[in-house]
Coordinates of C-alpha atoms and ligand atoms in Angstrom, one line a residue:
M1 CA 76.0 3.3 -96.4
R2 CA 79.3 2.6 -95.9
I3 CA 80.0 0.2 -93.4
T4 CA 82.9 -1.2 -91.9
M5 CA 82.7 -4.4 -89.9
I6 CA 86.0 -5.2 -87.1
G7 CA 86.3 -8.5 -86.7
T8 CA 85.8 -11.5 -89.7
G9 CA 84.6 -14.4 -87.6
Y10 CA 81.8 -16.0 -87.5
V11 CA 79.0 -12.8 -87.0
G12 CA 81.3 -10.0 -88.7
L13 CA 81.8 -12.0 -91.4
V14 CA 78.5 -12.7 -92.0
S15 CA 76.8 -9.6 -91.4
G16 CA 79.3 -7.9 -93.9
A17 CA 78.5 -9.9 -96.6
C18 CA 74.7 -9.9 -95.9
L19 CA 75.3 -6.2 -95.7
A20 CA 77.3 -5.7 -98.8
D21 CA 74.5 -8.1 -100.3
F22 CA 71.9 -5.5 -99.7
G23 CA 74.0 -3.3 -101.5
H24 CA 75.6 -0.8 -98.9
E25 CA 79.6 -0.3 -99.4
V26 CA 81.5 -2.8 -96.8
T27 CA 84.8 -3.0 -95.3
C28 CA 85.5 -6.0 -93.1
I29 CA 88.7 -5.5 -90.9
D30 CA 90.9 -8.0 -89.1
K31 CA 94.3 -8.3 -87.2
D32 CA 94.6 -12.0 -88.6
A33 CA 96.6 -11.1 -91.7
A34 CA 96.4 -15.0 -92.6
K35 CA 92.9 -15.5 -92.4
I36 CA 92.4 -11.7 -94.8
A37 CA 94.9 -13.5 -97.3
L38 CA 92.6 -17.0 -97.4
I39 CA 89.5 -15.0 -97.7
H40 CA 90.8 -12.8 -100.7
D41 CA 91.8 -16.4 -101.8
G42 CA 88.0 -17.4 -101.8
I43 CA 88.6 -19.7 -98.9
M44 CA 86.1 -19.0 -96.0
P45 CA 87.8 -18.7 -92.4
I46 CA 84.2 -20.8 -91.1
W47 CA 81.9 -23.2 -92.6
E48 CA 78.7 -21.8 -93.2
P49 CA 76.2 -23.1 -96.2
G50 CA 76.0 -20.4 -98.9
L51 CA 78.8 -17.7 -97.2
E52 CA 81.5 -18.2 -99.8
G53 CA 79.5 -17.5 -103.2
L54 CA 77.9 -14.9 -101.4
V55 CA 81.7 -13.8 -100.2
K56 CA 82.6 -14.1 -103.8
S57 CA 79.6 -12.2 -105.6
N58 CA 79.9 -9.5 -103.2
Q59 CA 83.3 -8.8 -103.8
E60 CA 82.9 -9.1 -107.9
R61 CA 80.6 -6.6 -107.9
G62 CA 83.0 -4.3 -105.8
R63 CA 80.7 -3.9 -102.4
L64 CA 82.3 -6.1 -100.2
H65 CA 86.2 -5.7 -99.5
F66 CA 88.6 -7.3 -96.7
T67 CA 91.7 -5.6 -95.2
T68 CA 94.1 -5.6 -92.4
D69 CA 94.8 -1.8 -92.2
L70 CA 92.0 -0.1 -89.5
A71 CA 92.5 3.5 -90.0
G72 CA 92.5 3.2 -94.3
G73 CA 89.0 1.1 -93.4
V74 CA 87.3 3.4 -91.3
A75 CA 88.3 6.1 -93.0
D76 CA 85.1 7.0 -94.9
A77 CA 82.6 5.0 -92.7
D78 CA 79.2 5.8 -92.0
A79 CA 78.8 3.5 -89.1
V80 CA 81.8 1.1 -88.0
F81 CA 80.0 -2.3 -86.3
I82 CA 82.1 -4.3 -83.6
A83 CA 82.6 -8.1 -84.2
V84 CA 85.1 -9.3 -82.4
G85 CA 84.9 -11.9 -80.2
T86 CA 83.7 -12.1 -76.4
P87 CA 84.8 -15.4 -75.3
A88 CA 83.8 -16.2 -71.5
R89 CA 87.1 -15.5 -69.2
R90 CA 88.9 -17.9 -67.7
G91 CA 87.8 -18.8 -64.5
D92 CA 85.4 -16.6 -63.8
G93 CA 82.6 -17.1 -66.5
H94 CA 82.5 -13.3 -67.6
A95 CA 82.5 -12.1 -71.0
D96 CA 86.2 -11.5 -71.8
L97 CA 85.9 -7.4 -73.6
T98 CA 89.4 -6.9 -73.9
F99 CA 89.4 -7.6 -77.7
V100 CA 86.2 -5.2 -78.1
Y101 CA 87.9 -2.6 -76.0
A102 CA 91.2 -2.4 -77.9
A103 CA 89.1 -2.4 -81.1
V104 CA 87.4 0.7 -79.8
R105 CA 90.5 2.4 -78.5
E106 CA 92.0 1.8 -81.6
L107 CA 89.1 2.8 -83.8
A108 CA 88.8 6.3 -82.0
K109 CA 92.0 7.3 -82.5
A110 CA 91.8 6.3 -86.8
L111 CA 88.6 8.2 -87.0
T112 CA 87.9 11.5 -88.9
R113 CA 84.7 11.8 -88.9
P114 CA 81.5 11.1 -86.6
V115 CA 80.0 7.5 -86.8
V116 CA 77.9 5.7 -85.2
V117 CA 80.1 2.4 -83.6
V118 CA 77.7 -0.5 -83.0
T119 CA 77.9 -3.5 -80.9
K120 CA 77.3 -7.1 -82.9
S121 CA 79.1 -8.4 -80.1
T122 CA 77.6 -10.0 -77.7
V123 CA 78.6 -7.6 -74.6
P124 CA 77.4 -7.1 -71.2
V125 CA 75.3 -5.1 -70.1
G126 CA 76.7 -1.4 -69.6
T127 CA 79.5 -1.8 -72.3
G128 CA 78.0 0.4 -74.7
D129 CA 78.1 2.9 -71.9
E130 CA 81.9 2.3 -71.8
I131 CA 82.5 2.3 -75.5
A132 CA 80.8 5.7 -75.1
R133 CA 83.6 6.8 -72.4
I134 CA 86.7 5.3 -74.4
L135 CA 85.5 7.6 -77.7
A136 CA 85.2 10.1 -75.7
E137 CA 88.8 9.7 -74.0
E138 CA 90.7 8.4 -76.9
G139 CA 89.7 11.7 -78.8
A140 CA 87.0 10.2 -81.2
P141 CA 85.4 13.6 -83.4
A142 CA 82.7 14.8 -81.7
G143 CA 79.4 13.2 -82.5
C144 CA 80.6 9.9 -82.6
C145 CA 78.3 7.9 -80.7
A146 CA 77.5 4.4 -79.5
A147 CA 75.1 1.6 -80.5
S148 CA 73.7 -1.8 -79.4
N149 CA 72.7 -4.3 -82.6
P150 CA 72.9 -7.6 -80.7
E151 CA 72.4 -10.4 -83.3
F152 CA 70.6 -13.4 -83.5
L153 CA 72.0 -15.9 -86.1
R154 CA 72.4 -19.5 -85.5
E155 CA 75.4 -21.3 -87.2
G156 CA 74.2 -22.9 -90.3
A157 CA 71.3 -21.0 -91.2
A158 CA 73.5 -17.6 -90.6
I159 CA 72.8 -16.0 -93.8
A160 CA 68.6 -17.0 -94.1
D161 CA 68.8 -15.7 -90.7
F162 CA 69.6 -12.4 -91.7
K163 CA 68.1 -12.1 -94.3
H164 CA 64.8 -13.2 -92.7
P165 CA 64.9 -12.1 -88.9
D166 CA 62.3 -12.4 -86.6
R167 CA 63.1 -8.7 -85.6
I168 CA 66.4 -6.4 -85.5
I169 CA 67.1 -4.9 -82.0
V170 CA 68.9 -1.6 -82.3
G171 CA 69.7 0.5 -78.6
A172 CA 70.8 3.9 -78.4
E173 CA 70.6 7.1 -76.5
E174 CA 71.0 9.4 -79.5
E175 CA 68.8 9.9 -83.0
R176 CA 71.4 9.9 -85.3
A177 CA 72.4 6.7 -84.3
R178 CA 69.0 5.5 -84.5
E179 CA 68.9 7.2 -88.1
V180 CA 71.8 5.6 -89.5
L181 CA 70.7 2.1 -88.4
A182 CA 67.5 2.7 -89.8
Q183 CA 69.0 3.4 -92.9
I184 CA 71.6 0.3 -93.0
Y185 CA 68.2 -2.2 -91.9
R186 CA 65.8 -0.2 -94.7
P187 CA 65.9 -3.1 -97.0
L188 CA 65.1 -5.6 -94.0
F189 CA 62.1 -3.1 -92.3
L190 CA 60.8 -3.6 -96.3
N191 CA 60.2 -6.6 -96.3
K192 CA 58.4 -6.3 -93.0
A193 CA 60.9 -7.4 -90.3
P194 CA 59.6 -5.5 -86.8
L195 CA 63.0 -3.1 -86.2
M196 CA 62.4 -2.6 -82.7
F197 CA 64.6 0.8 -81.2
T198 CA 65.2 0.3 -77.2
G199 CA 67.7 1.8 -74.9
R200 CA 71.3 1.4 -75.4
R201 CA 71.1 -1.2 -72.1
T202 CA 68.0 -2.9 -72.9
A203 CA 69.3 -4.3 -76.6
E204 CA 72.6 -5.4 -74.5
L205 CA 70.1 -7.0 -71.9
I206 CA 67.9 -8.7 -74.9
K207 CA 70.3 -10.8 -76.6
Y208 CA 71.2 -12.5 -73.2
A209 CA 67.7 -13.1 -72.3
A210 CA 66.7 -14.5 -75.5
N211 CA 69.7 -17.1 -75.6
A212 CA 68.9 -18.0 -71.8
F213 CA 65.3 -18.6 -72.7
L214 CA 66.1 -20.4 -75.4
A215 CA 68.8 -22.8 -73.3
T216 CA 65.5 -22.6 -71.2
K217 CA 63.4 -24.3 -73.4
I218 CA 65.9 -26.9 -74.7
S219 CA 66.7 -28.0 -70.7
F220 CA 63.2 -28.2 -69.8
I221 CA 62.5 -30.2 -73.0
N222 CA 65.2 -32.9 -71.5
E223 CA 63.8 -32.6 -68.3
I224 CA 60.8 -33.7 -69.3
A225 CA 61.9 -36.5 -71.6
D226 CA 63.2 -38.4 -68.8
L227 CA 60.3 -38.2 -67.7
C228 CA 58.6 -39.6 -70.3
E229 CA 61.0 -42.9 -70.6
A230 CA 60.1 -43.0 -67.1
V231 CA 56.6 -43.0 -67.3
G232 CA 56.0 -44.4 -71.1
A233 CA 55.2 -41.0 -73.0
D234 CA 57.1 -39.9 -75.8
V235 CA 58.6 -36.4 -76.1
Q236 CA 57.8 -35.8 -79.8
D237 CA 54.7 -36.0 -79.3
V238 CA 54.3 -34.1 -75.9
A239 CA 57.0 -31.4 -77.5
R240 CA 54.6 -31.0 -80.5
G241 CA 51.1 -31.1 -78.5
I242 CA 52.9 -28.4 -75.9
G243 CA 54.2 -26.3 -79.1
L244 CA 51.2 -26.6 -80.9
D245 CA 50.0 -23.3 -78.5
N246 CA 50.9 -20.4 -79.8
R247 CA 52.1 -19.0 -76.6
I248 CA 54.6 -22.0 -76.0
G249 CA 55.5 -22.3 -79.9
A250 CA 56.9 -25.5 -81.5
K251 CA 60.7 -24.5 -81.7
F252 CA 63.5 -25.4 -80.0
L253 CA 61.8 -28.3 -78.1
H254 CA 63.9 -31.1 -79.8
A255 CA 65.2 -32.9 -76.8
G256 CA 68.5 -34.4 -77.2
P257 CA 72.1 -34.4 -75.6
G258 CA 72.0 -30.9 -74.5
Y259 CA 73.0 -27.6 -75.8
G260 CA 76.5 -26.8 -76.5
G261 CA 77.9 -24.2 -79.4
S262 CA 79.5 -20.6 -78.7
C263 CA 76.8 -19.1 -77.6
F264 CA 74.5 -20.3 -75.2
P265 CA 76.4 -22.2 -72.7
K266 CA 79.2 -18.6 -72.5
D267 CA 75.9 -16.3 -72.2
T268 CA 73.7 -18.3 -70.0
L269 CA 77.2 -18.3 -67.8
A270 CA 77.4 -14.4 -68.6
L271 CA 74.1 -13.5 -67.6
L272 CA 74.5 -15.3 -64.5
K273 CA 77.8 -13.2 -63.7
T274 CA 75.8 -9.8 -64.8
A275 CA 73.4 -11.1 -62.4
E276 CA 75.6 -12.0 -59.6
D277 CA 77.2 -8.3 -60.3
A278 CA 74.0 -6.8 -59.6
G279 CA 72.9 -8.4 -56.7
V280 CA 70.0 -10.4 -58.3
R281 CA 69.4 -13.8 -58.3
Q282 CA 68.7 -15.6 -61.2
R283 CA 67.7 -19.2 -60.2
I284 CA 65.7 -20.5 -63.6
V285 CA 69.0 -19.6 -66.1
S286 CA 71.6 -20.8 -63.1
T287 CA 70.2 -24.4 -62.9
V288 CA 69.4 -24.7 -66.8
V289 CA 73.5 -24.2 -67.0
E290 CA 73.5 -26.8 -64.1
V291 CA 70.7 -29.3 -65.9
N292 CA 72.8 -29.2 -69.3
D293 CA 76.1 -29.6 -67.7
A294 CA 74.7 -32.7 -65.9
R295 CA 73.0 -34.1 -69.1
K296 CA 76.1 -33.9 -71.3
A297 CA 77.5 -36.1 -68.5
E298 CA 75.1 -38.4 -68.8
M299 CA 75.0 -39.3 -72.5
A300 CA 77.9 -41.9 -72.1
E301 CA 75.7 -44.2 -68.9
R302 CA 73.0 -44.2 -72.0
V303 CA 75.8 -45.7 -74.0
R304 CA 76.8 -48.4 -71.3
D305 CA 73.3 -49.6 -70.4
A306 CA 72.7 -50.1 -74.3
V307 CA 75.5 -52.3 -74.5
G308 CA 75.0 -54.9 -71.5
G309 CA 76.5 -52.4 -68.4
S310 CA 80.3 -52.3 -69.3
L311 CA 82.1 -50.4 -71.7
A312 CA 85.4 -52.0 -71.2
G313 CA 86.5 -53.2 -74.7
K314 CA 83.1 -52.3 -76.3
R315 CA 83.6 -50.6 -79.7
I316 CA 81.3 -47.9 -80.0
A317 CA 80.9 -45.6 -83.6
L318 CA 79.5 -41.8 -83.0
L319 CA 78.0 -40.4 -85.7
G320 CA 78.4 -36.5 -86.0
L321 CA 80.8 -34.4 -83.5
T322 CA 80.0 -30.6 -84.3
F323 CA 77.3 -29.5 -81.7
K324 CA 74.9 -29.0 -84.4
P325 CA 74.7 -29.7 -88.2
N326 CA 75.6 -27.2 -90.9
T327 CA 78.9 -26.5 -89.1
D328 CA 82.6 -27.1 -88.4
D329 CA 82.2 -25.9 -84.5
M330 CA 83.0 -28.1 -81.7
R331 CA 82.7 -25.3 -79.4
D332 CA 81.1 -27.4 -76.0
S333 CA 80.2 -30.0 -78.6
P334 CA 78.0 -32.6 -76.4
S335 CA 80.4 -35.2 -78.1
I336 CA 83.3 -34.2 -76.4
P337 CA 82.4 -35.4 -73.1
L338 CA 80.4 -38.4 -74.5
A339 CA 83.8 -39.2 -76.2
Q340 CA 85.7 -39.0 -72.8
A341 CA 83.4 -40.6 -71.1
L342 CA 83.1 -43.9 -72.7
I343 CA 87.5 -43.9 -73.0
A344 CA 87.2 -43.3 -69.9
G345 CA 85.4 -46.4 -69.1
G346 CA 87.0 -48.9 -71.3
A347 CA 86.0 -48.0 -74.6
I348 CA 87.4 -47.8 -78.4
V349 CA 85.7 -44.9 -79.7
A350 CA 85.8 -44.6 -83.5
A351 CA 84.1 -41.3 -85.1
F352 CA 82.9 -39.7 -88.4
D353 CA 81.4 -36.3 -88.8
P354 CA 80.4 -35.0 -92.1
V355 CA 82.8 -32.1 -91.8
G356 CA 83.7 -31.5 -88.7
R357 CA 87.0 -33.8 -88.7
E358 CA 89.5 -30.9 -88.6
Q359 CA 88.8 -29.3 -85.6
A360 CA 87.5 -32.6 -83.5
E361 CA 90.5 -34.1 -83.9
P362 CA 92.8 -32.1 -81.8
L363 CA 89.6 -32.3 -79.4
L364 CA 89.5 -36.1 -79.4
P365 CA 92.9 -37.6 -78.7
G366 CA 92.4 -41.4 -79.1
V367 CA 89.5 -41.4 -81.1
E368 CA 89.7 -43.5 -84.3
F369 CA 88.6 -41.1 -87.5
A370 CA 86.7 -43.0 -90.1
A371 CA 85.8 -41.9 -93.6
N372 CA 82.5 -42.4 -93.4
A373 CA 79.2 -43.5 -91.3
Y374 CA 79.6 -47.1 -92.6
A375 CA 83.2 -47.2 -92.1
A376 CA 82.8 -46.1 -88.3
A377 CA 80.2 -49.1 -87.6
I378 CA 82.4 -51.8 -88.9
G379 CA 83.1 -53.8 -85.6
A380 CA 80.9 -51.6 -83.2
D381 CA 78.8 -52.9 -80.5
A382 CA 76.8 -49.8 -80.6
L383 CA 75.7 -46.9 -83.1
V384 CA 75.2 -43.4 -81.5
I385 CA 73.6 -40.6 -83.4
V386 CA 74.9 -37.5 -81.7
T387 CA 75.0 -35.0 -84.2
E388 CA 71.9 -35.1 -86.7
W389 CA 73.1 -34.0 -90.6
D390 CA 71.0 -34.7 -92.8
E391 CA 73.4 -38.0 -94.7
F392 CA 72.5 -39.7 -91.1
R393 CA 68.9 -39.3 -91.7
A394 CA 68.7 -42.8 -94.2
L395 CA 71.6 -44.6 -93.5
D396 CA 71.2 -48.3 -95.0
L397 CA 70.8 -49.7 -91.2
K398 CA 71.2 -53.4 -92.4
R399 CA 74.5 -52.5 -94.4
M400 CA 75.2 -51.4 -91.0
K401 CA 73.9 -54.1 -88.7
A402 CA 75.8 -56.6 -91.4
T403 CA 79.5 -55.4 -90.1
M404 CA 78.8 -54.7 -86.5
A405 CA 79.5 -56.8 -83.5
G406 CA 76.6 -55.7 -81.7
S407 CA 73.1 -54.5 -82.3
A408 CA 72.8 -51.3 -80.0
L409 CA 71.6 -48.1 -81.9
I410 CA 71.4 -44.8 -79.4
D411 CA 70.2 -42.2 -81.2
L412 CA 70.5 -38.7 -79.2
R413 CA 68.5 -37.0 -82.0
N414 CA 65.5 -38.8 -82.1
I415 CA 65.9 -39.0 -85.8
Y416 CA 64.7 -42.8 -86.6
D417 CA 61.5 -44.7 -85.7
R418 CA 62.2 -47.7 -83.4
E419 CA 60.1 -49.8 -86.1
A420 CA 62.9 -49.1 -88.7
V421 CA 65.6 -49.9 -86.6
E422 CA 64.3 -52.8 -85.2
A423 CA 63.1 -54.2 -88.8
A424 CA 67.1 -53.7 -89.5
G425 CA 68.0 -56.0 -87.1
L426 CA 69.3 -53.5 -84.3
S427 CA 68.0 -52.0 -81.1
Y428 CA 66.9 -48.9 -80.5
R429 CA 67.2 -46.2 -77.6
G430 CA 66.1 -42.9 -78.4
I431 CA 65.8 -39.8 -76.0
G432 CA 62.1 -39.8 -74.4
R433 CA 60.4 -42.1 -76.0
G434 CA 59.1 -44.2 -73.4
V435 CA 58.8 -47.7 -74.2
V436 CA 55.6 -48.3 -73.0
A437 CA 53.8 -45.5 -74.9
K438 CA 54.9 -47.7 -77.8
A439 CA 53.8 -50.8 -77.0
A440 CA 50.3 -49.6 -75.6
Q441 CA 49.7 -47.8 -79.3
Ligands
UGA501 C1 72.3 -19.4 -80.8 C2 70.7 -18.5 -81.0 O1 69.8 -20.1 -81.3 C3 70.8 -17.9 -82.0 O2 70.0 -16.9 -82.5 C4 71.6 -16.8 -81.7 O3 72.2 -15.4 -82.5 C5 73.5 -17.7 -81.5 O4 73.4 -18.5 -80.4 C6 74.7 -16.6 -80.9 O5 74.1 -16.1 -79.7 O6 75.3 -16.4 -81.6 P1 73.3 -21.4 -82.6 O7 74.0 -21.6 -80.9 O8 74.0 -21.3 -83.5 O9 72.7 -20.2 -82.5 O10 72.5 -22.8 -82.7 P2 71.5 -23.5 -82.4 O11 70.4 -23.8 -83.4 O12 70.5 -22.0 -81.3 O13 71.5 -24.6 -81.2 C7 72.4 -24.7 -80.0 C8 72.6 -25.5 -79.5 O14 71.1 -26.5 -79.0 C9 72.6 -27.0 -80.2 O15 73.9 -27.6 -79.3 C10 71.5 -27.7 -80.5 O16 71.4 -29.0 -80.9 C11 71.1 -27.6 -79.2 N1 69.3 -27.4 -79.7 C12 68.2 -26.5 -80.2 C13 68.7 -28.5 -78.6 O17 69.2 -29.4 -78.2 N2 67.3 -28.7 -79.0 C14 66.4 -27.8 -79.7 O18 65.2 -27.6 -79.4 C15 67.2 -26.8 -80.2

């Protein structure tokens, strides 16, 4: 199949490279000439494990092309994927569809043959209908149709997620769209990935419902973690104990500092806007958003308590800044409100992140950036593990303690055992790890 991907952001670039790897002929288009030039030079605009090699090998095999020329890029396409950004609109939380509709208008004028226009960007229910309307209005060739094919990739694991998906959702109203998408995903279908066909609006809602449900699981376990702390239970064991029930499932039950990233915060808000417009209450998702916002704000209080009740003049070392490991993405990262609140409370904040520094520095004025975790710890009253990068899982805590001014370790991701931390001479405070339970064991 000949596929065109409009937008070489996170979703477009990963999806384009993976589709080319299946043997399809893929052209990726982006308006940003500097970005396309960088990709031509082998430099990826995002940090994603395995992406650079995948792009390079498919370019070398002649199956993956990059251009800024939309008309040329769509000329022979069987399917055109829209993978441009849909940020939250300033002020009201609605998904901003300016880029999607602009791309469709430009595309409609450039098309010379009937293609399936597939939305990969996360878009509110009804966007596919509007795309179909725009295609007709702008005089796209007869037979062009619109489909929805939401993505479920996680940053840091995007290539594996694309190649081994739990499911592929295709929302379409026309048989031709279903046929083309079935052909495109045939390699995955052969690998037994369920391919589910739905109506277009249903597919659009599946994406929001999936992210809102995962966000709900996280907020749920985060509140249970608070309860664990109060009653002397251990949230890790509670999560495992409930997760072993297949009806619940073990994934997305890691308690932490609250979810961040480019998807959950934005998509939960957009779902609420859709519901508001439809006149339907969504009390659960609305509470999830509230719980998560409050949780991020509370993290600095944990640090304050661990250093004796006042942050003034205390030196705090933050380990990890990105919203999760294996990405340089800082969007809505819990580290941002944490660092801001620490500084506002009078603390001096030093930080280290394995890859996020470039993205983090402009967002965290006043934070000192260290060259590694050990350098960040020098003179610190407290160490705070904010992001669970692998390289923080086996730190030489004794070595860190020797250079610290204080002795608190606040583990917001529960990657250490209390005993190991205390054996290194540090005090331990995790998330949802009640002390009574440990003492009683
Ligand atoms: C999320 C979804 O997992 C993907 O399926 C979806 O395609 C993507 O959004 C999207 O809509 O594009 P992503 O934002 O990359 O992916 O990252 P996640 O791994 O889902 O993590 C999101 C946040 O939740 C992170 O801040 C993470 O630390 C937090 N989290 C996750 C927890 O606090 N606990 C968990 O158990 C899992």
